[in-house]
CSV table of C-alpha atoms in Angstrom, one decimal:
chain,number,residue,atom,x,y,z
A,64,UNK,CA,-92.0,-25.8,42.0
A,65,UNK,CA,-88.5,-27.7,42.2
A,66,UNK,CA,-86.0,-26.5,39.7
A,67,UNK,CA,-82.5,-27.9,38.6
A,68,UNK,CA,-80.1,-25.1,37.8
A,69,UNK,CA,-77.2,-25.7,35.8
A,70,UNK,CA,-74.1,-23.2,36.2
A,71,UNK,CA,-70.3,-23.0,35.1
A,72,UNK,CA,-67.5,-22.1,37.4
A,73,UNK,CA,-64.5,-20.7,35.7
A,74,UNK,CA,-61.6,-18.3,36.0
A,75,UNK,CA,-60.5,-17.3,39.7
A,76,UNK,CA,-63.9,-18.8,41.2
A,77,UNK,CA,-62.5,-22.3,40.5
A,78,UNK,CA,-60.5,-21.6,43.9
A,79,UNK,CA,-63.7,-21.2,45.6
A,80,UNK,CA,-64.7,-24.2,47.6
A,81,UNK,CA,-67.9,-26.3,47.7
A,82,UNK,CA,-69.2,-25.0,51.0
A,83,UNK,CA,-68.6,-21.2,49.9
A,84,UNK,CA,-70.1,-21.7,46.8
A,85,UNK,CA,-73.4,-23.0,48.4
A,86,UNK,CA,-73.4,-19.9,50.2
A,87,UNK,CA,-72.9,-17.5,47.4
A,88,UNK,CA,-76.1,-18.9,45.6
A,89,UNK,CA,-78.1,-18.7,48.8
A,90,UNK,CA,-77.1,-15.1,49.1
A,91,UNK,CA,-77.9,-14.8,45.2
A,92,UNK,CA,-81.3,-16.3,45.3
A,93,UNK,CA,-82.2,-14.1,48.1
A,94,UNK,CA,-80.8,-10.9,46.3
A,95,UNK,CA,-82.6,-11.6,43.2
A,96,UNK,CA,-85.9,-12.2,44.9
A,97,UNK,CA,-86.6,-15.8,43.9
A,98,UNK,CA,-89.3,-17.3,46.2
A,99,UNK,CA,-87.2,-20.0,47.8
A,100,UNK,CA,-88.8,-22.6,50.0
A,101,UNK,CA,-87.2,-22.8,53.5
A,102,UNK,CA,-87.3,-25.8,56.0
A,103,UNK,CA,-89.3,-25.7,59.2
A,104,UNK,CA,-88.3,-25.7,62.7
A,105,UNK,CA,-86.0,-23.0,64.7
A,106,UNK,CA,-83.3,-23.2,62.3
A,107,UNK,CA,-84.8,-22.9,58.8
A,108,UNK,CA,-82.6,-23.3,55.9
A,109,UNK,CA,-83.1,-22.9,52.2
A,110,UNK,CA,-84.2,-26.2,50.5
A,111,UNK,CA,-81.4,-26.8,48.1
A,112,UNK,CA,-79.3,-29.8,47.0
A,113,UNK,CA,-76.1,-29.6,45.1
A,114,UNK,CA,-74.9,-32.6,43.0
A,115,UNK,CA,-71.3,-33.9,42.9
A,116,UNK,CA,-69.0,-31.4,44.8
A,117,UNK,CA,-66.1,-29.7,42.6
A,118,UNK,CA,-62.8,-30.0,43.5
A,119,UNK,CA,-60.9,-26.8,44.5
A,120,UNK,CA,-58.8,-25.6,41.4
A,121,UNK,CA,-61.0,-27.3,38.8
A,122,UNK,CA,-63.2,-25.4,36.3
A,123,UNK,CA,-66.5,-26.8,35.1
A,124,UNK,CA,-68.9,-26.0,32.4
A,125,UNK,CA,-71.6,-28.2,33.9
A,126,UNK,CA,-72.2,-27.8,37.7
A,127,UNK,CA,-76.0,-28.7,39.2
A,128,UNK,CA,-78.2,-27.9,42.3
A,129,UNK,CA,-81.9,-28.4,42.9
A,130,UNK,CA,-83.8,-25.7,44.7
A,131,UNK,CA,-87.6,-25.8,45.8
A,132,UNK,CA,-89.6,-22.4,45.2
A,133,UNK,CA,-92.8,-21.4,46.8
A,134,UNK,CA,-94.6,-20.7,43.5
A,135,UNK,CA,-94.3,-21.5,39.9
A,136,UNK,CA,-91.7,-19.0,38.2
A,137,UNK,CA,-91.0,-19.4,34.4
A,138,UNK,CA,-87.5,-21.0,33.8
A,139,UNK,CA,-86.4,-18.3,31.6
A,140,UNK,CA,-87.1,-15.7,34.3
A,141,UNK,CA,-85.0,-17.9,36.7
A,142,UNK,CA,-82.0,-17.8,34.5
A,143,UNK,CA,-82.5,-14.0,34.0
A,144,UNK,CA,-82.8,-13.1,37.8
A,145,UNK,CA,-79.9,-15.2,38.8
A,146,UNK,CA,-77.7,-14.1,36.1
A,147,UNK,CA,-78.2,-10.4,36.8
A,148,UNK,CA,-76.8,-11.2,40.4
A,149,UNK,CA,-73.6,-13.6,39.4
A,150,UNK,CA,-70.2,-12.5,39.9
A,151,UNK,CA,-67.6,-13.0,37.0
A,152,UNK,CA,-66.7,-16.6,36.6
A,153,UNK,CA,-69.9,-18.1,37.7
A,154,UNK,CA,-72.9,-18.1,35.1
A,155,UNK,CA,-76.3,-19.8,35.1
A,156,UNK,CA,-76.3,-21.8,31.9
A,157,UNK,CA,-80.0,-23.4,32.4
A,158,UNK,CA,-83.1,-23.9,35.0
A,159,UNK,CA,-85.5,-26.6,34.4
A,160,UNK,CA,-88.4,-27.8,36.2
A,161,UNK,CA,-88.0,-31.5,37.7
A,162,UNK,CA,-90.9,-33.7,39.4
A,163,UNK,CA,-90.5,-34.6,42.8
A,164,UNK,CA,-90.4,-38.2,43.4
A,165,UNK,CA,-89.6,-38.9,39.6
A,166,UNK,CA,-86.4,-37.0,38.8
A,167,UNK,CA,-84.8,-37.7,42.3
A,168,UNK,CA,-82.2,-35.4,43.8
A,169,UNK,CA,-79.3,-34.0,41.7
A,170,UNK,CA,-76.9,-35.7,44.4
A,171,UNK,CA,-78.6,-39.0,44.2
A,172,UNK,CA,-78.8,-39.0,40.7
A,173,UNK,CA,-75.1,-38.4,40.0
A,174,UNK,CA,-73.6,-41.6,38.2
A,175,UNK,CA,-70.6,-40.1,35.8
A,176,UNK,CA,-69.0,-37.1,34.5
A,177,UNK,CA,-67.2,-35.6,31.8
A,178,UNK,CA,-63.5,-34.1,32.1
A,179,UNK,CA,-61.1,-32.6,29.8
A,180,UNK,CA,-57.5,-32.5,31.3
A,181,UNK,CA,-54.4,-30.5,29.9
A,182,UNK,CA,-50.8,-30.3,31.2
A,183,UNK,CA,-49.6,-27.0,32.4
A,184,UNK,CA,-46.6,-25.7,30.5
A,185,UNK,CA,-43.4,-27.8,31.2
A,186,UNK,CA,-45.2,-30.6,33.0
A,187,UNK,CA,-46.2,-32.9,30.1
A,188,UNK,CA,-44.6,-36.2,30.0
A,189,UNK,CA,-41.2,-36.3,28.2
A,190,UNK,CA,-42.3,-39.2,26.0
A,191,UNK,CA,-45.0,-39.6,23.4
A,192,UNK,CA,-48.3,-39.9,25.4
A,193,UNK,CA,-51.4,-39.6,22.9
A,194,UNK,CA,-50.7,-42.8,21.1
A,195,UNK,CA,-50.4,-44.8,24.4
A,196,UNK,CA,-54.1,-44.1,25.7
A,197,UNK,CA,-55.7,-46.6,23.8
A,198,UNK,CA,-53.5,-49.3,25.0
A,199,UNK,CA,-53.6,-48.1,28.5
A,200,UNK,CA,-57.3,-47.9,28.3
A,201,UNK,CA,-57.7,-51.2,26.5
A,202,UNK,CA,-56.5,-53.3,29.7
A,203,UNK,CA,-58.7,-55.5,31.3
A,204,UNK,CA,-57.6,-54.2,34.7
A,205,UNK,CA,-56.1,-50.9,36.1
A,206,UNK,CA,-55.3,-51.6,39.7
A,207,UNK,CA,-54.1,-48.5,42.0
A,208,UNK,CA,-54.3,-48.2,45.7
A,209,UNK,CA,-56.8,-45.7,47.1
A,210,UNK,CA,-55.8,-43.8,50.4
A,211,UNK,CA,-58.3,-42.8,52.9
A,212,UNK,CA,-57.7,-41.0,56.3
A,213,UNK,CA,-58.1,-44.5,58.1
A,214,UNK,CA,-56.7,-47.0,55.6
A,215,UNK,CA,-55.6,-48.0,52.1
A,216,UNK,CA,-57.0,-50.4,49.8
A,217,UNK,CA,-56.4,-51.6,46.5
A,218,UNK,CA,-59.1,-51.5,43.7
A,219,UNK,CA,-59.7,-51.9,40.1
A,220,UNK,CA,-60.8,-48.7,38.5
A,221,UNK,CA,-61.1,-49.9,35.1
A,222,UNK,CA,-64.6,-50.3,35.2
A,223,UNK,CA,-65.1,-47.0,36.4
A,224,UNK,CA,-63.4,-45.4,33.3
A,225,UNK,CA,-66.0,-45.2,30.5
A,226,UNK,CA,-64.3,-43.3,27.9
A,227,UNK,CA,-60.5,-42.0,27.7
A,228,UNK,CA,-59.0,-40.7,24.7
A,229,UNK,CA,-56.7,-38.1,23.5
A,230,UNK,CA,-58.4,-34.7,22.3
A,231,UNK,CA,-56.3,-31.9,20.7
A,232,UNK,CA,-53.8,-31.0,23.4
A,233,UNK,CA,-55.4,-32.9,26.3
A,234,UNK,CA,-57.2,-36.0,27.3
A,235,UNK,CA,-61.2,-36.6,27.5
A,236,UNK,CA,-62.3,-38.6,30.1
A,237,UNK,CA,-66.0,-39.9,30.9
A,238,UNK,CA,-65.6,-41.4,34.7
A,239,UNK,CA,-67.6,-42.9,37.2
A,240,UNK,CA,-68.9,-40.1,39.7
A,241,UNK,CA,-71.4,-42.0,42.1
A,242,UNK,CA,-70.5,-41.8,46.0
A,243,UNK,CA,-69.8,-45.3,45.8
A,244,UNK,CA,-67.3,-45.4,42.9
A,245,UNK,CA,-66.4,-41.5,42.4
A,246,UNK,CA,-63.2,-41.7,40.4
A,247,UNK,CA,-60.9,-38.6,40.3
A,248,UNK,CA,-59.3,-37.5,36.9
A,249,UNK,CA,-56.2,-36.9,38.8
A,250,UNK,CA,-56.1,-40.4,39.9
A,251,UNK,CA,-56.8,-41.9,36.4
A,252,UNK,CA,-53.9,-39.3,34.8
A,253,UNK,CA,-51.4,-40.3,37.6
A,254,UNK,CA,-51.6,-43.7,36.9
A,255,UNK,CA,-51.4,-43.5,33.2
A,256,UNK,CA,-48.2,-41.5,33.4
A,257,UNK,CA,-46.9,-44.0,36.0
A,258,UNK,CA,-47.9,-46.9,33.6
A,259,UNK,CA,-45.6,-45.3,31.2
A,260,UNK,CA,-42.7,-45.1,33.4
A,261,UNK,CA,-43.0,-41.2,34.2
A,262,UNK,CA,-43.4,-39.7,37.5
A,263,UNK,CA,-46.5,-37.2,37.5
A,264,UNK,CA,-45.1,-33.5,38.2
A,265,UNK,CA,-46.9,-31.7,41.0
A,266,UNK,CA,-49.8,-29.6,40.1
A,267,UNK,CA,-49.4,-30.9,36.3
A,268,UNK,CA,-52.9,-30.9,35.0
A,269,UNK,CA,-55.4,-28.3,34.3
A,270,UNK,CA,-59.0,-30.0,34.7
A,271,UNK,CA,-62.2,-28.9,33.3
A,272,UNK,CA,-65.5,-30.8,34.3
A,273,UNK,CA,-67.8,-30.4,31.3
A,274,UNK,CA,-71.0,-32.5,32.3
A,275,UNK,CA,-72.6,-34.5,35.2
A,276,UNK,CA,-74.7,-37.4,34.1
A,277,UNK,CA,-77.4,-39.5,35.5
A,278,UNK,CA,-77.4,-43.3,34.4
A,279,UNK,CA,-80.8,-44.5,32.9
A,280,UNK,CA,-79.5,-47.8,31.7
A,281,UNK,CA,-80.7,-51.2,32.7
A,282,UNK,CA,-78.6,-53.6,34.8
A,283,UNK,CA,-75.3,-54.4,33.1
A,284,UNK,CA,-75.6,-51.3,30.5
A,285,UNK,CA,-75.2,-47.6,30.9
A,286,UNK,CA,-77.3,-45.0,29.2
A,287,UNK,CA,-76.0,-41.6,30.4
A,288,UNK,CA,-78.1,-38.6,30.4
A,289,UNK,CA,-77.2,-34.8,31.5
A,290,UNK,CA,-79.0,-33.9,34.6
A,291,UNK,CA,-80.4,-31.0,32.8
A,292,UNK,CA,-82.1,-33.4,30.4
A,293,UNK,CA,-84.3,-34.9,33.1
A,294,UNK,CA,-86.2,-31.6,33.4
A,295,UNK,CA,-88.2,-29.3,31.3
A,296,UNK,CA,-88.9,-25.7,30.6
A,297,UNK,CA,-92.0,-23.7,31.9
A,298,UNK,CA,-92.9,-20.7,30.3
């Protein structure tokens, strides 16, 4: 049985990195007695695959990983067992059975993600910014310079911003999140502020990732579906 686990990561746990989060769940799965499947060979490891890694300092209401089990377990029982051994700041939201080969792996499926960005106290722009988001997002091109360890390249990130709008005291973003076009919310916000003539302040944003999506649209169109929706409950 292959299951897709959705979990939230909030509070101080947002400062725990991706690899340590993986290790935490490996230990939690053992502790709660789930029959996890292991690879063969001299160094067997738990067969699990996480979706898009979460940046340190970013909270999330919708993280995912796939786990293979050696026997069928009701999905409600999986949720219950895991939540009994979770620490404060991490909570399992759902477990869904997914079909091998049909749903794909969580990592391979990731196409987009929702974010909510707020400014820290005293870090907001000095100009009125909410009414400028529409004009910024309505541009045909938004060209930025992306830096890597080895080089710099100029790219147009406008096709990768699927939605951007003011929401309460913050900004809602739906951004591309595949490995080929992964777009950081910090990059979009920094570019927006510079477009307004504002210099982004260090550590200006509080970021929450709200959902991760697969794209089931046809060529040229998008149809985003939460990774959770590609699975089903098992009684």
